[in-house]
């Protein structure tokens, strides 16, 4: 859990290469621009919601992160 002012953290979160996706609600135009620029450099997935979206039941649970998480299957062929 990280705490701080969103206006100070947005740019760092967007450009940080270890963060694979961001889900944010109620961002300002400046914050939106910082998220777009920072995430474009490292191909981060970003989903922006309206400010009151957190009150909607469809954003509860793991379904809120659909589109932000990538699941990969790796096949290891075995020859005989």
PDB file of N, CA and C in Angstrom:
ATOM      1  N   UNK A   1       0.849  -1.167   0.000  1.00  0.00           N
ATOM      2  CA  UNK A   1       0.000   0.000   0.000  1.00  0.00           C
ATOM      3  C   UNK A   1       0.897   1.233   0.000  1.00  0.00           C
ATOM      4  N   UNK A   2       0.651   2.092  -0.945  1.00  0.00           N
ATOM      5  CA  UNK A   2       1.399   3.345  -1.028  1.00  0.00           C
ATOM      6  C   UNK A   2       0.456   4.492  -0.738  1.00  0.00           C
ATOM      7  N   UNK A   3       0.946   5.448   0.013  1.00  0.00           N
ATOM      8  CA  UNK A   3       0.128   6.608   0.327  1.00  0.00           C
ATOM      9  C   UNK A   3       0.829   7.859  -0.154  1.00  0.00           C
ATOM     10  N   UNK A   4       0.055   8.878  -0.389  1.00  0.00           N
ATOM     11  CA  UNK A   4       0.606  10.158  -0.818  1.00  0.00           C
ATOM     12  C   UNK A   4      -0.410  10.906  -1.655  1.00  0.00           C
ATOM     13  N   UNK A   5      -0.017  12.050  -2.105  1.00  0.00           N
ATOM     14  CA  UNK A   5      -0.886  12.853  -2.959  1.00  0.00           C
ATOM     15  C   UNK A   5      -0.860  12.284  -4.373  1.00  0.00           C
ATOM     16  N   UNK A   6      -2.037  12.054  -4.913  1.00  0.00           N
ATOM     17  CA  UNK A   6      -2.104  11.473  -6.259  1.00  0.00           C
ATOM     18  C   UNK A   6      -1.392  12.353  -7.279  1.00  0.00           C
ATOM     19  N   UNK A   7      -1.502  13.664  -7.144  1.00  0.00           N
ATOM     20  CA  UNK A   7      -0.857  14.562  -8.097  1.00  0.00           C
ATOM     21  C   UNK A   7       0.660  14.379  -8.121  1.00  0.00           C
ATOM     22  N   UNK A   8       1.230  13.934  -7.004  1.00  0.00           N
ATOM     23  CA  UNK A   8       2.674  13.699  -6.941  1.00  0.00           C
ATOM     24  C   UNK A   8       3.047  12.288  -7.387  1.00  0.00           C
ATOM     25  N   UNK A   9       2.129  11.331  -7.275  1.00  0.00           N
ATOM     26  CA  UNK A   9       2.434   9.930  -7.548  1.00  0.00           C
ATOM     27  C   UNK A   9       2.114   9.474  -8.969  1.00  0.00           C
ATOM     28  N   UNK A  10       1.177  10.128  -9.636  1.00  0.00           N
ATOM     29  CA  UNK A  10       0.703   9.679 -10.946  1.00  0.00           C
ATOM     30  C   UNK A  10       1.849   9.513 -11.942  1.00  0.00           C
ATOM     31  N   UNK A  11       2.692  10.492 -12.067  1.00  0.00           N
ATOM     32  CA  UNK A  11       3.784  10.439 -13.037  1.00  0.00           C
ATOM     33  C   UNK A  11       4.736   9.282 -12.741  1.00  0.00           C
ATOM     34  N   UNK A  12       5.032   9.060 -11.466  1.00  0.00           N
ATOM     35  CA  UNK A  12       5.933   7.973 -11.082  1.00  0.00           C
ATOM     36  C   UNK A  12       5.295   6.605 -11.330  1.00  0.00           C
ATOM     37  N   UNK A  13       4.025   6.466 -11.009  1.00  0.00           N
ATOM     38  CA  UNK A  13       3.334   5.196 -11.249  1.00  0.00           C
ATOM     39  C   UNK A  13       3.278   4.889 -12.743  1.00  0.00           C
ATOM     40  N   UNK A  14       2.968   5.890 -13.549  1.00  0.00           N
ATOM     41  CA  UNK A  14       2.829   5.689 -14.989  1.00  0.00           C
ATOM     42  C   UNK A  14       4.146   5.279 -15.639  1.00  0.00           C
ATOM     43  N   UNK A  15       5.247   5.812 -15.186  1.00  0.00           N
ATOM     44  CA  UNK A  15       6.530   5.531 -15.828  1.00  0.00           C
ATOM     45  C   UNK A  15       7.294   4.378 -15.176  1.00  0.00           C
ATOM     46  N   UNK A  16       6.841   3.879 -14.038  1.00  0.00           N
ATOM     47  CA  UNK A  16       7.548   2.802 -13.333  1.00  0.00           C
ATOM     48  C   UNK A  16       7.400   1.489 -14.093  1.00  0.00           C
ATOM     49  N   UNK A  17       8.509   0.870 -14.419  1.00  0.00           N
ATOM     50  CA  UNK A  17       8.494  -0.339 -15.260  1.00  0.00           C
ATOM     51  C   UNK A  17       8.036  -1.588 -14.513  1.00  0.00           C
ATOM     52  N   UNK A  18       8.011  -1.589 -13.216  1.00  0.00           N
ATOM     53  CA  UNK A  18       7.583  -2.764 -12.447  1.00  0.00           C
ATOM     54  C   UNK A  18       6.080  -2.793 -12.202  1.00  0.00           C
ATOM     55  N   UNK A  19       5.383  -1.720 -12.534  1.00  0.00           N
ATOM     56  CA  UNK A  19       3.926  -1.677 -12.404  1.00  0.00           C
ATOM     57  C   UNK A  19       3.357  -2.000 -13.778  1.00  0.00           C
ATOM     58  N   UNK A  20       2.572  -3.083 -13.866  1.00  0.00           N
ATOM     59  CA  UNK A  20       2.083  -3.550 -15.161  1.00  0.00           C
ATOM     60  C   UNK A  20       0.760  -2.946 -15.590  1.00  0.00           C
ATOM     61  N   UNK A  21      -0.001  -2.379 -14.680  1.00  0.00           N
ATOM     62  CA  UNK A  21      -1.293  -1.811 -15.030  1.00  0.00           C
ATOM     63  C   UNK A  21      -1.789  -0.876 -13.948  1.00  0.00           C
ATOM     64  N   UNK A  22      -2.609   0.077 -14.355  1.00  0.00           N
ATOM     65  CA  UNK A  22      -3.169   1.053 -13.416  1.00  0.00           C
ATOM     66  C   UNK A  22      -4.670   1.163 -13.625  1.00  0.00           C
ATOM     67  N   UNK A  23      -5.394   1.199 -12.525  1.00  0.00           N
ATOM     68  CA  UNK A  23      -6.827   1.430 -12.526  1.00  0.00           C
ATOM     69  C   UNK A  23      -7.059   2.652 -11.655  1.00  0.00           C
ATOM     70  N   UNK A  24      -7.569   3.731 -12.248  1.00  0.00           N
ATOM     71  CA  UNK A  24      -7.725   4.985 -11.508  1.00  0.00           C
ATOM     72  C   UNK A  24      -9.101   5.582 -11.781  1.00  0.00           C
ATOM     73  N   UNK A  25      -9.640   6.244 -10.796  1.00  0.00           N
ATOM     74  CA  UNK A  25     -10.952   6.881 -10.935  1.00  0.00           C
ATOM     75  C   UNK A  25     -10.839   8.352 -10.576  1.00  0.00           C
ATOM     76  N   UNK A  26     -11.566   9.164 -11.324  1.00  0.00           N
ATOM     77  CA  UNK A  26     -11.648  10.584 -11.022  1.00  0.00           C
ATOM     78  C   UNK A  26     -10.369  11.366 -11.246  1.00  0.00           C
ATOM     79  N   UNK A  27      -9.635  11.047 -12.294  1.00  0.00           N
ATOM     80  CA  UNK A  27      -8.381  11.756 -12.552  1.00  0.00           C
ATOM     81  C   UNK A  27      -8.663  13.083 -13.251  1.00  0.00           C
ATOM     82  N   UNK A  28      -7.811  14.046 -12.989  1.00  0.00           N
ATOM     83  CA  UNK A  28      -7.929  15.352 -13.642  1.00  0.00           C
ATOM     84  C   UNK A  28      -7.331  15.261 -15.046  1.00  0.00           C
ATOM     85  N   UNK A  29      -7.497  16.309 -15.835  1.00  0.00           N
ATOM     86  CA  UNK A  29      -6.932  16.330 -17.184  1.00  0.00           C
ATOM     87  C   UNK A  29      -5.409  16.238 -17.153  1.00  0.00           C
ATOM     88  N   UNK A  30      -4.777  16.919 -16.206  1.00  0.00           N
ATOM     89  CA  UNK A  30      -3.313  16.862 -16.087  1.00  0.00           C
ATOM     90  C   UNK A  30      -2.846  15.458 -15.690  1.00  0.00           C
ATOM     91  N   UNK A  31      -3.570  14.835 -14.776  1.00  0.00           N
ATOM     92  CA  UNK A  31      -3.222  13.471 -14.358  1.00  0.00           C
ATOM     93  C   UNK A  31      -3.441  12.483 -15.503  1.00  0.00           C
ATOM     94  N   UNK A  32      -4.511  12.672 -16.253  1.00  0.00           N
ATOM     95  CA  UNK A  32      -4.779  11.815 -17.409  1.00  0.00           C
ATOM     96  C   UNK A  32      -3.649  11.925 -18.428  1.00  0.00           C
ATOM     97  N   UNK A  33      -3.199  13.129 -18.682  1.00  0.00           N
ATOM     98  CA  UNK A  33      -2.109  13.346 -19.644  1.00  0.00           C
ATOM     99  C   UNK A  33      -0.818  12.683 -19.145  1.00  0.00           C
ATOM    100  N   UNK A  34      -0.513  12.811 -17.853  1.00  0.00           N
ATOM    101  CA  UNK A  34       0.682  12.190 -17.276  1.00  0.00           C
ATOM    102  C   UNK A  34       0.596  10.666 -17.377  1.00  0.00           C
ATOM    103  N   UNK A  35      -0.586  10.102 -17.157  1.00  0.00           N
ATOM    104  CA  UNK A  35      -0.773   8.657 -17.278  1.00  0.00           C
ATOM    105  C   UNK A  35      -0.591   8.200 -18.723  1.00  0.00           C
ATOM    106  N   UNK A  36      -1.126   8.955 -19.659  1.00  0.00           N
ATOM    107  CA  UNK A  36      -0.993   8.593 -21.072  1.00  0.00           C
ATOM    108  C   UNK A  36       0.459   8.626 -21.525  1.00  0.00           C
ATOM    109  N   UNK A  37       1.169   9.675 -21.174  1.00  0.00           N
ATOM    110  CA  UNK A  37       2.571   9.815 -21.599  1.00  0.00           C
ATOM    111  C   UNK A  37       3.477   8.795 -20.923  1.00  0.00           C
ATOM    112  N   UNK A  38       3.333   8.635 -19.619  1.00  0.00           N
ATOM    113  CA  UNK A  38       4.193   7.721 -18.879  1.00  0.00           C
ATOM    114  C   UNK A  38       3.956   6.261 -19.226  1.00  0.00           C
ATOM    115  N   UNK A  39       2.700   5.892 -19.418  1.00  0.00           N
ATOM    116  CA  UNK A  39       2.392   4.495 -19.704  1.00  0.00           C
ATOM    117  C   UNK A  39       2.703   4.126 -21.155  1.00  0.00           C
ATOM    118  N   UNK A  40       2.705   5.077 -22.060  1.00  0.00           N
ATOM    119  CA  UNK A  40       3.019   4.792 -23.461  1.00  0.00           C
ATOM    120  C   UNK A  40       4.468   4.344 -23.619  1.00  0.00           C
ATOM    121  N   UNK A  41       5.336   4.870 -22.802  1.00  0.00           N
ATOM    122  CA  UNK A  41       6.757   4.542 -22.907  1.00  0.00           C
ATOM    123  C   UNK A  41       7.027   3.071 -22.565  1.00  0.00           C
ATOM    124  N   UNK A  42       6.297   2.526 -21.599  1.00  0.00           N
ATOM    125  CA  UNK A  42       6.548   1.144 -21.180  1.00  0.00           C
ATOM    126  C   UNK A  42       5.360   0.211 -21.459  1.00  0.00           C
ATOM    127  N   UNK A  43       4.420   0.660 -22.297  1.00  0.00           N
ATOM    128  CA  UNK A  43       3.264  -0.144 -22.722  1.00  0.00           C
ATOM    129  C   UNK A  43       2.418  -0.656 -21.569  1.00  0.00           C
ATOM    130  N   UNK A  44       2.289   0.165 -20.553  1.00  0.00           N
ATOM    131  CA  UNK A  44       1.477  -0.169 -19.378  1.00  0.00           C
ATOM    132  C   UNK A  44      -0.008  -0.083 -19.734  1.00  0.00           C
ATOM    133  N   UNK A  45      -0.780  -1.009 -19.222  1.00  0.00           N
ATOM    134  CA  UNK A  45      -2.232  -0.967 -19.406  1.00  0.00           C
ATOM    135  C   UNK A  45      -2.830  -0.001 -18.383  1.00  0.00           C
ATOM    136  N   UNK A  46      -3.686   0.892 -18.857  1.00  0.00           N
ATOM    137  CA  UNK A  46      -4.301   1.892 -17.980  1.00  0.00           C
ATOM    138  C   UNK A  46      -5.794   1.902 -18.238  1.00  0.00           C
ATOM    139  N   UNK A  47      -6.575   1.864 -17.161  1.00  0.00           N
ATOM    140  CA  UNK A  47      -8.026   2.004 -17.258  1.00  0.00           C
ATOM    141  C   UNK A  47      -8.428   3.167 -16.363  1.00  0.00           C
ATOM    142  N   UNK A  48      -9.100   4.137 -16.958  1.00  0.00           N
ATOM    143  CA  UNK A  48      -9.545   5.316 -16.226  1.00  0.00           C
ATOM    144  C   UNK A  48     -11.062   5.279 -16.093  1.00  0.00           C
ATOM    145  N   UNK A  49     -11.537   5.497 -14.889  1.00  0.00           N
ATOM    146  CA  UNK A  49     -12.965   5.452 -14.595  1.00  0.00           C
ATOM    147  C   UNK A  49     -13.453   6.825 -14.150  1.00  0.00           C
ATOM    148  N   UNK A  50     -14.752   6.997 -14.219  1.00  0.00           N
ATOM    149  CA  UNK A  50     -15.351   8.220 -13.692  1.00  0.00           C
ATOM    150  C   UNK A  50     -15.198   8.244 -12.172  1.00  0.00           C
ATOM    151  N   UNK A  51     -15.275   9.404 -11.580  1.00  0.00           N
ATOM    152  CA  UNK A  51     -15.030   9.557 -10.141  1.00  0.00           C
ATOM    153  C   UNK A  51     -15.960   8.714  -9.283  1.00  0.00           C
ATOM    154  N   UNK A  52     -17.204   8.566  -9.688  1.00  0.00           N
ATOM    155  CA  UNK A  52     -18.164   7.817  -8.871  1.00  0.00           C
ATOM    156  C   UNK A  52     -18.245   6.336  -9.252  1.00  0.00           C
ATOM    157  N   UNK A  53     -17.376   5.853 -10.128  1.00  0.00           N
ATOM    158  CA  UNK A  53     -17.411   4.461 -10.581  1.00  0.00           C
ATOM    159  C   UNK A  53     -17.150   3.473  -9.455  1.00  0.00           C
ATOM    160  N   UNK A  54     -16.414   3.875  -8.426  1.00  0.00           N
ATOM    161  CA  UNK A  54     -16.098   2.963  -7.326  1.00  0.00           C
ATOM    162  C   UNK A  54     -17.346   2.541  -6.561  1.00  0.00           C
ATOM    163  N   UNK A  55     -18.423   3.301  -6.690  1.00  0.00           N
ATOM    164  CA  UNK A  55     -19.658   2.965  -5.992  1.00  0.00           C
ATOM    165  C   UNK A  55     -20.478   1.915  -6.745  1.00  0.00           C
ATOM    166  N   UNK A  56     -20.108   1.630  -7.991  1.00  0.00           N
ATOM    167  CA  UNK A  56     -20.822   0.668  -8.822  1.00  0.00           C
ATOM    168  C   UNK A  56     -20.382  -0.755  -8.455  1.00  0.00           C
ATOM    169  N   UNK A  57     -21.329  -1.653  -8.262  1.00  0.00           N
ATOM    170  CA  UNK A  57     -21.032  -3.021  -7.820  1.00  0.00           C
ATOM    171  C   UNK A  57     -20.190  -3.802  -8.828  1.00  0.00           C
ATOM    172  N   UNK A  58     -20.226  -3.435 -10.116  1.00  0.00           N
ATOM    173  CA  UNK A  58     -19.450  -4.198 -11.097  1.00  0.00           C
ATOM    174  C   UNK A  58     -17.948  -3.990 -10.946  1.00  0.00           C
ATOM    175  N   UNK A  59     -17.530  -3.018 -10.156  1.00  0.00           N
ATOM    176  CA  UNK A  59     -16.100  -2.782  -9.930  1.00  0.00           C
ATOM    177  C   UNK A  59     -15.619  -3.444  -8.654  1.00  0.00           C
ATOM    178  N   UNK A  60     -16.442  -4.288  -8.056  1.00  0.00           N
ATOM    179  CA  UNK A  60     -16.040  -5.029  -6.867  1.00  0.00           C
ATOM    180  C   UNK A  60     -15.426  -6.365  -7.275  1.00  0.00           C
ATOM    181  N   UNK A  61     -14.424  -6.786  -6.562  1.00  0.00           N
ATOM    182  CA  UNK A  61     -13.813  -8.091  -6.821  1.00  0.00           C
ATOM    183  C   UNK A  61     -12.811  -8.070  -7.958  1.00  0.00           C
ATOM    184  N   UNK A  62     -12.358  -9.240  -8.350  1.00  0.00           N
ATOM    185  CA  UNK A  62     -11.294  -9.339  -9.348  1.00  0.00           C
ATOM    186  C   UNK A  62     -11.712  -8.897 -10.747  1.00  0.00           C
ATOM    187  N   UNK A  63     -12.990  -8.859 -11.061  1.00  0.00           N
ATOM    188  CA  UNK A  63     -13.448  -8.428 -12.394  1.00  0.00           C
ATOM    189  C   UNK A  63     -13.068  -6.980 -12.676  1.00  0.00           C
ATOM    190  N   UNK A  64     -12.825  -6.196 -11.664  1.00  0.00           N
ATOM    191  CA  UNK A  64     -12.426  -4.798 -11.858  1.00  0.00           C
ATOM    192  C   UNK A  64     -11.101  -4.694 -12.591  1.00  0.00           C
ATOM    193  N   UNK A  65     -10.299  -5.753 -12.532  1.00  0.00           N
ATOM    194  CA  UNK A  65      -8.972  -5.711 -13.136  1.00  0.00           C
ATOM    195  C   UNK A  65      -8.912  -6.377 -14.506  1.00  0.00           C
ATOM    196  N   UNK A  66     -10.080  -6.769 -15.052  1.00  0.00           N
ATOM    197  CA  UNK A  66     -10.089  -7.325 -16.405  1.00  0.00           C
ATOM    198  C   UNK A  66      -9.506  -6.303 -17.371  1.00  0.00           C
ATOM    199  N   UNK A  67      -8.678  -6.770 -18.262  1.00  0.00           N
ATOM    200  CA  UNK A  67      -8.043  -5.876 -19.217  1.00  0.00           C
ATOM    201  C   UNK A  67      -6.728  -5.301 -18.727  1.00  0.00           C
ATOM    202  N   UNK A  68      -6.431  -5.475 -17.447  1.00  0.00           N
ATOM    203  CA  UNK A  68      -5.176  -4.974 -16.895  1.00  0.00           C
ATOM    204  C   UNK A  68      -4.186  -6.095 -16.634  1.00  0.00           C
ATOM    205  N   UNK A  69      -4.697  -7.309 -16.517  1.00  0.00           N
ATOM    206  CA  UNK A  69      -3.853  -8.453 -16.186  1.00  0.00           C
ATOM    207  C   UNK A  69      -3.766  -9.362 -17.401  1.00  0.00           C
ATOM    208  N   UNK A  70      -2.570  -9.800 -17.702  1.00  0.00           N
ATOM    209  CA  UNK A  70      -2.359 -10.704 -18.823  1.00  0.00           C
ATOM    210  C   UNK A  70      -1.983 -12.078 -18.286  1.00  0.00           C
ATOM    211  N   UNK A  71      -2.700 -13.083 -18.759  1.00  0.00           N
ATOM    212  CA  UNK A  71      -2.423 -14.459 -18.343  1.00  0.00           C
ATOM    213  C   UNK A  71      -1.795 -15.173 -19.525  1.00  0.00           C
ATOM    214  N   UNK A  72      -0.678 -15.808 -19.278  1.00  0.00           N
ATOM    215  CA  UNK A  72       0.029 -16.501 -20.347  1.00  0.00           C
ATOM    216  C   UNK A  72       0.114 -17.986 -20.018  1.00  0.00           C
ATOM    217  N   UNK A  73       0.016 -18.782 -21.052  1.00  0.00           N
ATOM    218  CA  UNK A  73       0.207 -20.222 -20.922  1.00  0.00           C
ATOM    219  C   UNK A  73       1.475 -20.580 -21.681  1.00  0.00           C
ATOM    220  N   UNK A  74       2.338 -21.297 -21.041  1.00  0.00           N
ATOM    221  CA  UNK A  74       3.584 -21.710 -21.673  1.00  0.00           C
ATOM    222  C   UNK A  74       3.562 -23.226 -21.813  1.00  0.00           C
ATOM    223  N   UNK A  75       3.786 -23.694 -23.018  1.00  0.00           N
ATOM    224  CA  UNK A  75       3.820 -25.127 -23.289  1.00  0.00           C
ATOM    225  C   UNK A  75       5.273 -25.575 -23.365  1.00  0.00           C
ATOM    226  N   UNK A  76       5.572 -26.656 -22.697  1.00  0.00           N
ATOM    227  CA  UNK A  76       6.897 -27.247 -22.738  1.00  0.00           C
ATOM    228  C   UNK A  76       6.785 -28.611 -23.425  1.00  0.00           C
ATOM    229  N   UNK A  77       7.083 -28.658 -24.707  1.00  0.00           N
ATOM    230  CA  UNK A  77       6.962 -29.941 -25.405  1.00  0.00           C
ATOM    231  C   UNK A  77       7.976 -30.955 -24.880  1.00  0.00           C
ATOM    232  N   UNK A  78       7.531 -32.185 -24.813  1.00  0.00           N
ATOM    233  CA  UNK A  78       8.392 -33.275 -24.344  1.00  0.00           C
ATOM    234  C   UNK A  78       8.481 -34.302 -25.469  1.00  0.00           C
ATOM    235  N   UNK A  79       9.671 -34.611 -25.862  1.00  0.00           N
ATOM    236  CA  UNK A  79       9.828 -35.620 -26.917  1.00  0.00           C
ATOM    237  C   UNK A  79      10.258 -36.940 -26.285  1.00  0.00           C
ATOM    238  N   UNK A  80       9.919 -38.001 -26.965  1.00  0.00           N
ATOM    239  CA  UNK A  80      10.290 -39.313 -26.425  1.00  0.00           C
ATOM    240  C   UNK A  80      11.416 -39.940 -27.216  1.00  0.00           C
TER     241      UNK A  80
END
